[in-house]
mmCIF file of C-alpha atoms in Angstrom:
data_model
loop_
_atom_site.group_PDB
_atom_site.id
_atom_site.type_symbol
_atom_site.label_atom_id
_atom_site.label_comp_id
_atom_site.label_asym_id
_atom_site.label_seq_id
_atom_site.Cartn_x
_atom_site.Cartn_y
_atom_site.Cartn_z
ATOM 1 C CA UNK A 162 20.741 10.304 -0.102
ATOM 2 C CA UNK A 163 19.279 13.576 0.638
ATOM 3 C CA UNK A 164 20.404 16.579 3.200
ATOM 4 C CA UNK A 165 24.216 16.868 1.570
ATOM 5 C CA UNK A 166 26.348 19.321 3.462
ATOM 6 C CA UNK A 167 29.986 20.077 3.299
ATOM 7 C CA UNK A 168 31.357 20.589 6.786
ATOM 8 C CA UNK A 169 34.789 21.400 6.593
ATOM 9 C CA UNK A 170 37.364 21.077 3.880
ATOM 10 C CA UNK A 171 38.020 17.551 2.316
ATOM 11 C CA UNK A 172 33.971 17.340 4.545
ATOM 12 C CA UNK A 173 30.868 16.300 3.437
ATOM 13 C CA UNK A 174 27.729 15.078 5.458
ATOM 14 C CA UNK A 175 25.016 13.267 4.073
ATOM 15 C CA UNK A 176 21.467 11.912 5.479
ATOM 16 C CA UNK A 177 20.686 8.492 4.179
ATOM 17 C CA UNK A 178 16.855 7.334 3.944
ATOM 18 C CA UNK A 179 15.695 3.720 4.233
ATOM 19 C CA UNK A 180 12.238 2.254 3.015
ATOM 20 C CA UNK A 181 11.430 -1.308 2.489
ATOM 21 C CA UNK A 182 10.704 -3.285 -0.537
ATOM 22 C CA UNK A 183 6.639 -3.148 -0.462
ATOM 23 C CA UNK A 184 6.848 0.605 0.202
ATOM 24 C CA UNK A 185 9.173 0.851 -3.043
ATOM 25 C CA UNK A 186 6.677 -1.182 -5.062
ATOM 26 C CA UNK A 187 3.834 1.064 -3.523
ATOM 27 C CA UNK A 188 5.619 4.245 -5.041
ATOM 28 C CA UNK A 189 6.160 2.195 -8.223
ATOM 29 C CA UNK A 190 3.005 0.754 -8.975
ATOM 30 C CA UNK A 191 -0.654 1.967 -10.310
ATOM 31 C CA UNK A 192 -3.568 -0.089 -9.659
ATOM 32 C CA UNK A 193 -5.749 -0.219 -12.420
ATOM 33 C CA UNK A 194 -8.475 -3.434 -12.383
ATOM 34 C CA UNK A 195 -11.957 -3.995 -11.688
ATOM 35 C CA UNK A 196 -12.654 -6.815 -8.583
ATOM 36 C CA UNK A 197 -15.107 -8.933 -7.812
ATOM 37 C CA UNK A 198 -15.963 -10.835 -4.457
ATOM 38 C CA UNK A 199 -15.515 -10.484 -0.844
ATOM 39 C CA UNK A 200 -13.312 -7.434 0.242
ATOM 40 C CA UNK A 201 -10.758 -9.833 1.921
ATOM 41 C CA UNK A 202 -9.788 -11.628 -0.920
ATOM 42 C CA UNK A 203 -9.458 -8.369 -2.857
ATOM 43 C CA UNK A 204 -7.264 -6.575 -0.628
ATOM 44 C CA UNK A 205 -5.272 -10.237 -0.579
ATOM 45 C CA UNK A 206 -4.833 -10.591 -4.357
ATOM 46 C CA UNK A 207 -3.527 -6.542 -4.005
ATOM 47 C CA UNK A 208 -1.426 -6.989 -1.812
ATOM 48 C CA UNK A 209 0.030 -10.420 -3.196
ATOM 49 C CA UNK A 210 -0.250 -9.196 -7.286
ATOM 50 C CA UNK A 211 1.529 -5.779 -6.611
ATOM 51 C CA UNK A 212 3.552 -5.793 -3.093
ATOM 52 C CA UNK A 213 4.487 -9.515 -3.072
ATOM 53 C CA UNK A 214 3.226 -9.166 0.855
ATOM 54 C CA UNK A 215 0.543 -11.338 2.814
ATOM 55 C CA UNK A 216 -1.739 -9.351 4.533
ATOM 56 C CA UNK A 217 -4.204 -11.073 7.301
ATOM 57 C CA UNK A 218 -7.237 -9.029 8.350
ATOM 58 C CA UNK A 219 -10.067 -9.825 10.547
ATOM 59 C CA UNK A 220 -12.937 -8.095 8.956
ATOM 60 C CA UNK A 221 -16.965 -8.476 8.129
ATOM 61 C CA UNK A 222 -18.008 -7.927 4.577
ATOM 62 C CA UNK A 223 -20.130 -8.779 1.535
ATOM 63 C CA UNK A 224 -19.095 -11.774 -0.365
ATOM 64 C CA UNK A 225 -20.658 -10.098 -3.409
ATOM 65 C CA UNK A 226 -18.439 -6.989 -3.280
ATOM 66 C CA UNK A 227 -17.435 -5.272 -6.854
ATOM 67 C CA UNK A 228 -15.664 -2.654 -7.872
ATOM 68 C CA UNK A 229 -12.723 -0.922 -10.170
ATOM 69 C CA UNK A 230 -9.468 0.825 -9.011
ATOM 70 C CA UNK A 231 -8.917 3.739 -11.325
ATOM 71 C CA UNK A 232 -4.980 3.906 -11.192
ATOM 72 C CA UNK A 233 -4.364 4.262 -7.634
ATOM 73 C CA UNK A 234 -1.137 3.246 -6.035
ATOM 74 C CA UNK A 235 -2.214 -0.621 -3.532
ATOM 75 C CA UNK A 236 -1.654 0.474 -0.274
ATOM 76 C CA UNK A 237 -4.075 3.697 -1.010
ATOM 77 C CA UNK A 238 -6.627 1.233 -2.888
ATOM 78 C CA UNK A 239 -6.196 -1.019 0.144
ATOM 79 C CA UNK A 240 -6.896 1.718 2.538
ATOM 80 C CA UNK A 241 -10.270 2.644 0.294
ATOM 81 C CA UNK A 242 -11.376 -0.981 0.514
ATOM 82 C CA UNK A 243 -10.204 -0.930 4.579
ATOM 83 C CA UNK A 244 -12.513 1.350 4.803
ATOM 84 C CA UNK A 245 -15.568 -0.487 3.453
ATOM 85 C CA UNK A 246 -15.606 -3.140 5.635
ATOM 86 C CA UNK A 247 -17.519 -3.713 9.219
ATOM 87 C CA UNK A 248 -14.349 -4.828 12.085
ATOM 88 C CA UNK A 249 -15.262 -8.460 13.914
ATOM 89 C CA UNK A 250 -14.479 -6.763 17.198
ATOM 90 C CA UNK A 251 -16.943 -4.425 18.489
ATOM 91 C CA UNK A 252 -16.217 -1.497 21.015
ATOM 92 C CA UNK A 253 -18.232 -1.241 24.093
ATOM 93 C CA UNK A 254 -19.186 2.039 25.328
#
């Protein structure tokens, strides 16, 4: 409940805010593991071990990938990891 305004006597206004249940989690949660192997299993077991979510993505990547999230909420290590990967469609110029 946020925004809380008394209009009038016997009055009050409020603005209500809704999220989901992964985006709760998200603000909940601190990633804090080192990973081994291909970049879409990794952001799988994230999203499975912290949001309880399936995620499917279409990506390129090395099978041999490691690496260590240092306390970062999922969805931003996610993003990191998003953004190591090659796309399997290619834009034309």
């Amino acid at each position: 409940i946020t925004d809380r305004a008394i209009t009038g006597e016997k009055e009050q206004v409020y603005a209500l805010s809704f999220t989901s249940h992964a985006a709760l989690r998200n603000n909940l949660t601190k990633v804090s593991q080192a990973f081994k192997g291909s970049i879409p299993q990794i952001i799988d077991s994230l999203s499975r071990q912290y949001l309880q979510e399936g995620v499917a993505i279409a990506v390129n990547s090395p099978t041999a990938f490691q690496c260590v999230i240092p306390y970062w909420p999922p969805v931003m290590a996610i993003n990191w990891l998003a953004e190591r990967c090659i796309t399997t469609t290619s834009t034309a110029d």
